[in-house]
Amino acid sequence: MIVNKHRPLSPATFVPPDLARPAVRLATSGEAALLNSTTAAAAEKMFAAAAADGVIITLASGYRSFTTQRATYGSYVNSRGQAEADTASARPGYSEHQTGWAFDIGDGSGADAFTPQFKDRPAAIWAKANAHRFGFVVRYPWMLHEITGYFYEPWHLRFVGKEAAADMRARGIGTLEQYFGLEAAPAYL
Ligand SMILES: [Zn+2]
């Protein structure tokens, strides 16, 4: 399931049938602490491996329902207008967080969450080097926003399976759009 600014969820109100709460360190609660069962199991393995390397990763934001996304996006539109809202928040039905396959990580220190500086935190450095071993990719890499539609998010990981993640890394392919031969999705249609 590939979701981007050209490819909304279908139906827009899709809910993963197997939402589960991973046994990892949480920096969130409620629905945002949930992932689909496959992603939750892989996250548990990855967070444990990071901890064994002395790096504490937290789950900062996982599943996000259509209703929550609609409220979040709507408040951005109300305060800043639609053009700016579209740079800050996915439209409802277009967030990868709604799939259950994606989540945001935090650093054990709590520092630099959701900021560009997060890339230099141990959690981000560890994830960039190791996430593929557990089937994850950094979904919105540096300088590939013309393809993904999102500026660099060193905190946003997407489960694609170990095989695809390792293959993408070995071939130097940064985005799922390129890997699966999909059109670039820099903006909404
Ligand atoms: Zn995210």
PDB file of C-alpha atoms and ligand atoms in Angstrom:
ATOM      1  CA  MET A   1       0.000   0.000   0.000  1.00  0.00           C
ATOM      2  CA  ILE A   2       1.725   3.158  -1.238  1.00  0.00           C
ATOM      3  CA  VAL A   3       0.208   6.420  -0.064  1.00  0.00           C
ATOM      4  CA  ASN A   4       1.355   9.825  -1.267  1.00  0.00           C
ATOM      5  CA  LYS A   5      -0.138  13.106  -2.515  1.00  0.00           C
ATOM      6  CA  HIS A   6      -1.344  11.368  -5.685  1.00  0.00           C
ATOM      7  CA  ARG A   7      -2.442   8.172  -3.990  1.00  0.00           C
ATOM      8  CA  PRO A   8      -4.953   8.519  -1.125  1.00  0.00           C
ATOM      9  CA  LEU A   9      -6.072   5.639   1.007  1.00  0.00           C
ATOM     10  CA  SER A  10      -9.004   3.717  -0.417  1.00  0.00           C
ATOM     11  CA  PRO A  11     -11.468   4.066   1.116  1.00  0.00           C
ATOM     12  CA  ALA A  12     -10.354   7.398   2.566  1.00  0.00           C
ATOM     13  CA  THR A  13     -11.627   6.246   5.958  1.00  0.00           C
ATOM     14  CA  PHE A  14      -9.592   2.995   5.875  1.00  0.00           C
ATOM     15  CA  VAL A  15      -8.797   1.517   9.290  1.00  0.00           C
ATOM     16  CA  PRO A  16      -6.148  -1.226   9.617  1.00  0.00           C
ATOM     17  CA  PRO A  17      -7.937  -4.398  10.791  1.00  0.00           C
ATOM     18  CA  ASP A  18      -5.106  -5.514  13.063  1.00  0.00           C
ATOM     19  CA  LEU A  19      -4.051  -2.474  15.080  1.00  0.00           C
ATOM     20  CA  ALA A  20      -1.789  -3.430  17.967  1.00  0.00           C
ATOM     21  CA  ARG A  21       0.163  -1.639  20.625  1.00  0.00           C
ATOM     22  CA  PRO A  22       3.870  -2.494  20.380  1.00  0.00           C
ATOM     23  CA  ALA A  23       5.850  -3.189  23.545  1.00  0.00           C
ATOM     24  CA  VAL A  24       8.244  -0.288  23.027  1.00  0.00           C
ATOM     25  CA  ARG A  25       9.019   2.931  24.844  1.00  0.00           C
ATOM     26  CA  LEU A  26       6.156   5.311  24.122  1.00  0.00           C
ATOM     27  CA  ALA A  27       6.258   9.086  23.799  1.00  0.00           C
ATOM     28  CA  THR A  28       2.588   9.183  22.888  1.00  0.00           C
ATOM     29  CA  SER A  29      -0.711   7.573  23.886  1.00  0.00           C
ATOM     30  CA  GLY A  30      -4.117   6.609  22.569  1.00  0.00           C
ATOM     31  CA  GLU A  31      -4.459   5.652  18.905  1.00  0.00           C
ATOM     32  CA  ALA A  32      -1.011   7.138  18.133  1.00  0.00           C
ATOM     33  CA  ALA A  33       0.544   4.316  20.174  1.00  0.00           C
ATOM     34  CA  LEU A  34      -0.884   1.754  17.728  1.00  0.00           C
ATOM     35  CA  LEU A  35       0.570   0.205  14.558  1.00  0.00           C
ATOM     36  CA  ASN A  36      -0.586  -2.648  12.387  1.00  0.00           C
ATOM     37  CA  SER A  37       0.477  -5.999  13.801  1.00  0.00           C
ATOM     38  CA  THR A  38       3.316  -6.624  11.310  1.00  0.00           C
ATOM     39  CA  THR A  39       4.786  -3.166  11.842  1.00  0.00           C
ATOM     40  CA  ALA A  40       4.384  -3.440  15.616  1.00  0.00           C
ATOM     41  CA  ALA A  41       6.330  -6.717  15.723  1.00  0.00           C
ATOM     42  CA  ALA A  42       9.134  -5.313  13.552  1.00  0.00           C
ATOM     43  CA  ALA A  43       9.276  -2.138  15.637  1.00  0.00           C
ATOM     44  CA  GLU A  44       9.687  -4.177  18.816  1.00  0.00           C
ATOM     45  CA  LYS A  45      12.693  -5.949  17.316  1.00  0.00           C
ATOM     46  CA  MET A  46      14.230  -2.732  16.027  1.00  0.00           C
ATOM     47  CA  PHE A  47      13.787  -0.735  19.239  1.00  0.00           C
ATOM     48  CA  ALA A  48      15.267  -3.628  21.248  1.00  0.00           C
ATOM     49  CA  ALA A  49      18.287  -3.836  18.931  1.00  0.00           C
ATOM     50  CA  ALA A  50      18.846  -0.097  19.267  1.00  0.00           C
ATOM     51  CA  ALA A  51      18.653  -0.370  23.052  1.00  0.00           C
ATOM     52  CA  ALA A  52      21.215  -3.178  22.942  1.00  0.00           C
ATOM     53  CA  ASP A  53      23.479  -0.701  21.116  1.00  0.00           C
ATOM     54  CA  GLY A  54      22.814   1.863  23.857  1.00  0.00           C
ATOM     55  CA  VAL A  55      20.389   3.981  21.813  1.00  0.00           C
ATOM     56  CA  ILE A  56      16.926   4.678  23.188  1.00  0.00           C
ATOM     57  CA  ILE A  57      14.265   5.153  20.523  1.00  0.00           C
ATOM     58  CA  THR A  58      10.711   6.127  21.400  1.00  0.00           C
ATOM     59  CA  LEU A  59       7.505   5.728  19.446  1.00  0.00           C
ATOM     60  CA  ALA A  60       6.456   9.348  19.010  1.00  0.00           C
ATOM     61  CA  SER A  61       3.460   8.903  16.715  1.00  0.00           C
ATOM     62  CA  GLY A  62       2.028   5.830  15.030  1.00  0.00           C
ATOM     63  CA  TYR A  63      -1.458   5.246  13.703  1.00  0.00           C
ATOM     64  CA  ARG A  64      -3.567   8.275  12.950  1.00  0.00           C
ATOM     65  CA  SER A  65      -7.222   7.849  12.051  1.00  0.00           C
ATOM     66  CA  PHE A  66      -8.987   9.712   9.259  1.00  0.00           C
ATOM     67  CA  THR A  67     -10.948  11.616  11.902  1.00  0.00           C
ATOM     68  CA  THR A  68      -7.822  12.728  13.745  1.00  0.00           C
ATOM     69  CA  GLN A  69      -6.094  13.709  10.499  1.00  0.00           C
ATOM     70  CA  ARG A  70      -9.145  15.688   9.437  1.00  0.00           C
ATOM     71  CA  ALA A  71      -9.096  17.617  12.720  1.00  0.00           C
ATOM     72  CA  THR A  72      -5.323  18.240  12.564  1.00  0.00           C
ATOM     73  CA  TYR A  73      -5.371  19.363   8.951  1.00  0.00           C
ATOM     74  CA  GLY A  74      -8.479  21.442   9.530  1.00  0.00           C
ATOM     75  CA  SER A  75      -6.891  23.378  12.359  1.00  0.00           C
ATOM     76  CA  TYR A  76      -3.865  24.169  10.151  1.00  0.00           C
ATOM     77  CA  VAL A  77      -6.183  25.388   7.398  1.00  0.00           C
ATOM     78  CA  ASN A  78      -8.088  27.549   9.853  1.00  0.00           C
ATOM     79  CA  SER A  79      -4.988  29.157  11.329  1.00  0.00           C
ATOM     80  CA  ARG A  80      -2.701  29.437   8.281  1.00  0.00           C
ATOM     81  CA  GLY A  81      -4.703  28.765   5.128  1.00  0.00           C
ATOM     82  CA  GLN A  82      -4.704  25.753   2.857  1.00  0.00           C
ATOM     83  CA  ALA A  83      -1.425  26.398   1.010  1.00  0.00           C
ATOM     84  CA  GLU A  84       0.559  26.487   4.203  1.00  0.00           C
ATOM     85  CA  ALA A  85      -1.485  23.672   5.748  1.00  0.00           C
ATOM     86  CA  ASP A  86      -0.431  21.463   2.832  1.00  0.00           C
ATOM     87  CA  THR A  87       3.227  21.961   3.720  1.00  0.00           C
ATOM     88  CA  ALA A  88       2.689  21.073   7.384  1.00  0.00           C
ATOM     89  CA  SER A  89       0.086  18.313   7.470  1.00  0.00           C
ATOM     90  CA  ALA A  90      -1.256  15.639   5.155  1.00  0.00           C
ATOM     91  CA  ARG A  91      -4.819  16.016   3.992  1.00  0.00           C
ATOM     92  CA  PRO A  92      -7.243  13.545   5.590  1.00  0.00           C
ATOM     93  CA  GLY A  93      -7.088  10.266   3.678  1.00  0.00           C
ATOM     94  CA  TYR A  94      -3.546  10.987   2.452  1.00  0.00           C
ATOM     95  CA  SER A  95      -1.442  10.345   5.561  1.00  0.00           C
ATOM     96  CA  GLU A  96       0.825   7.332   5.636  1.00  0.00           C
ATOM     97  CA  HIS A  97       0.147   7.218   9.371  1.00  0.00           C
ATOM     98  CA  GLN A  98      -3.399   6.085   8.590  1.00  0.00           C
ATOM     99  CA  THR A  99      -2.101   2.886   6.967  1.00  0.00           C
ATOM    100  CA  GLY A 100      -0.629   1.483  10.181  1.00  0.00           C
ATOM    101  CA  TRP A 101       2.632   0.857   8.267  1.00  0.00           C
ATOM    102  CA  ALA A 102       4.384   4.079   9.355  1.00  0.00           C
ATOM    103  CA  PHE A 103       5.424   5.832  12.520  1.00  0.00           C
ATOM    104  CA  ASP A 104       7.549   8.654  13.838  1.00  0.00           C
ATOM    105  CA  ILE A 105      10.408   8.022  16.234  1.00  0.00           C
ATOM    106  CA  GLY A 106      11.787  10.177  19.006  1.00  0.00           C
ATOM    107  CA  ASP A 107      15.121  10.172  20.756  1.00  0.00           C
ATOM    108  CA  GLY A 108      15.345   8.878  24.311  1.00  0.00           C
ATOM    109  CA  SER A 109      16.439  12.373  25.344  1.00  0.00           C
ATOM    110  CA  GLY A 110      13.226  13.806  23.920  1.00  0.00           C
ATOM    111  CA  ALA A 111      15.321  16.473  22.186  1.00  0.00           C
ATOM    112  CA  ASP A 112      14.704  17.933  18.735  1.00  0.00           C
ATOM    113  CA  ALA A 113      11.493  15.989  18.162  1.00  0.00           C
ATOM    114  CA  PHE A 114      10.015  16.683  14.715  1.00  0.00           C
ATOM    115  CA  THR A 115      12.677  19.260  13.864  1.00  0.00           C
ATOM    116  CA  PRO A 116      15.413  19.219  11.199  1.00  0.00           C
ATOM    117  CA  GLN A 117      17.997  18.915  13.991  1.00  0.00           C
ATOM    118  CA  PHE A 118      16.586  15.522  14.885  1.00  0.00           C
ATOM    119  CA  LYS A 119      18.819  14.013  12.182  1.00  0.00           C
ATOM    120  CA  ASP A 120      21.825  14.456  14.501  1.00  0.00           C
ATOM    121  CA  ARG A 121      20.224  12.713  17.500  1.00  0.00           C
ATOM    122  CA  PRO A 122      21.413   9.179  18.323  1.00  0.00           C
ATOM    123  CA  ALA A 123      17.996   7.684  17.556  1.00  0.00           C
ATOM    124  CA  ALA A 124      17.974   9.187  14.056  1.00  0.00           C
ATOM    125  CA  ILE A 125      21.582   8.262  13.324  1.00  0.00           C
ATOM    126  CA  TRP A 126      20.977   4.699  14.483  1.00  0.00           C
ATOM    127  CA  ALA A 127      17.742   4.362  12.524  1.00  0.00           C
ATOM    128  CA  LYS A 128      19.280   5.692   9.309  1.00  0.00           C
ATOM    129  CA  ALA A 129      22.078   3.121   9.569  1.00  0.00           C
ATOM    130  CA  ASN A 130      20.053   0.137  10.793  1.00  0.00           C
ATOM    131  CA  ALA A 131      16.328   0.458  10.071  1.00  0.00           C
ATOM    132  CA  HIS A 132      16.615  -1.573   6.843  1.00  0.00           C
ATOM    133  CA  ARG A 133      17.713  -4.620   8.860  1.00  0.00           C
ATOM    134  CA  PHE A 134      14.228  -4.665  10.380  1.00  0.00           C
ATOM    135  CA  GLY A 135      12.329  -3.865   7.194  1.00  0.00           C
ATOM    136  CA  PHE A 136      12.036  -0.093   7.546  1.00  0.00           C
ATOM    137  CA  VAL A 137      12.990   2.827   5.333  1.00  0.00           C
ATOM    138  CA  VAL A 138      13.230   6.528   6.085  1.00  0.00           C
ATOM    139  CA  ARG A 139      10.269   7.363   3.891  1.00  0.00           C
ATOM    140  CA  TYR A 140      11.000  11.052   3.201  1.00  0.00           C
ATOM    141  CA  PRO A 141      14.750  11.366   2.594  1.00  0.00           C
ATOM    142  CA  TRP A 142      16.811  14.531   2.263  1.00  0.00           C
ATOM    143  CA  MET A 143      16.227  16.435  -0.992  1.00  0.00           C
ATOM    144  CA  LEU A 144      13.759  13.995  -2.490  1.00  0.00           C
ATOM    145  CA  HIS A 145      10.663  16.074  -1.711  1.00  0.00           C
ATOM    146  CA  GLU A 146      10.005  16.619  -5.423  1.00  0.00           C
ATOM    147  CA  ILE A 147       9.322  12.883  -5.573  1.00  0.00           C
ATOM    148  CA  THR A 148       7.784  12.144  -2.185  1.00  0.00           C
ATOM    149  CA  GLY A 149       5.940  15.419  -1.615  1.00  0.00           C
ATOM    150  CA  TYR A 150       7.520  15.844   1.824  1.00  0.00           C
ATOM    151  CA  PHE A 151      10.678  17.541   3.021  1.00  0.00           C
ATOM    152  CA  TYR A 152      13.235  15.460   4.886  1.00  0.00           C
ATOM    153  CA  GLU A 153      11.720  13.709   7.904  1.00  0.00           C
ATOM    154  CA  PRO A 154      14.502  11.740   9.624  1.00  0.00           C
ATOM    155  CA  TRP A 155      11.903  10.598  12.175  1.00  0.00           C
ATOM    156  CA  HIS A 156       9.329   9.033   9.828  1.00  0.00           C
ATOM    157  CA  LEU A 157       9.838   5.325   9.159  1.00  0.00           C
ATOM    158  CA  ARG A 158       7.807   3.079   6.912  1.00  0.00           C
ATOM    159  CA  PHE A 159       7.721  -0.733   7.014  1.00  0.00           C
ATOM    160  CA  VAL A 160       8.358  -2.301   3.593  1.00  0.00           C
ATOM    161  CA  GLY A 161       9.808  -5.664   4.653  1.00  0.00           C
ATOM    162  CA  LYS A 162      13.435  -6.665   5.038  1.00  0.00           C
ATOM    163  CA  GLU A 163      13.881  -7.729   1.431  1.00  0.00           C
ATOM    164  CA  ALA A 164      12.667  -4.477  -0.125  1.00  0.00           C
ATOM    165  CA  ALA A 165      14.420  -2.323   2.463  1.00  0.00           C
ATOM    166  CA  ALA A 166      17.744  -4.092   1.889  1.00  0.00           C
ATOM    167  CA  ASP A 167      17.282  -4.003  -1.890  1.00  0.00           C
ATOM    168  CA  MET A 168      16.531  -0.270  -1.878  1.00  0.00           C
ATOM    169  CA  ARG A 169      19.612   0.375   0.211  1.00  0.00           C
ATOM    170  CA  ALA A 170      21.862  -1.831  -1.924  1.00  0.00           C
ATOM    171  CA  ARG A 171      20.679  -0.126  -5.121  1.00  0.00           C
ATOM    172  CA  GLY A 172      20.744   3.372  -3.646  1.00  0.00           C
ATOM    173  CA  ILE A 173      17.039   3.948  -4.268  1.00  0.00           C
ATOM    174  CA  GLY A 174      15.686   6.518  -1.811  1.00  0.00           C
ATOM    175  CA  THR A 175      11.952   6.505  -2.366  1.00  0.00           C
ATOM    176  CA  LEU A 176       9.120   4.015  -2.736  1.00  0.00           C
ATOM    177  CA  GLU A 177       7.920   5.960  -5.773  1.00  0.00           C
ATOM    178  CA  GLN A 178      11.188   5.214  -7.598  1.00  0.00           C
ATOM    179  CA  TYR A 179      11.418   1.663  -6.305  1.00  0.00           C
ATOM    180  CA  PHE A 180       7.954   0.731  -7.504  1.00  0.00           C
ATOM    181  CA  GLY A 181       8.067   2.828 -10.682  1.00  0.00           C
ATOM    182  CA  LEU A 182       5.336   5.224  -9.587  1.00  0.00           C
ATOM    183  CA  GLU A 183       5.036   8.816 -10.727  1.00  0.00           C
ATOM    184  CA  ALA A 184       6.541  11.523  -8.556  1.00  0.00           C
ATOM    185  CA  ALA A 185       3.979  13.117  -6.247  1.00  0.00           C
ATOM    186  CA  PRO A 186       5.312  16.542  -5.270  1.00  0.00           C
ATOM    187  CA  ALA A 187       1.860  18.043  -4.663  1.00  0.00           C
ATOM    188  CA  TYR A 188      -1.838  17.212  -4.583  1.00  0.00           C
ATOM    189  CA  LEU A 189      -3.555  16.906  -7.945  1.00  0.00           C
TER     190      LEU A 189
HETATM  191 ZN    ZN B   1       5.302  10.736  10.264  1.00  0.00          ZN
END
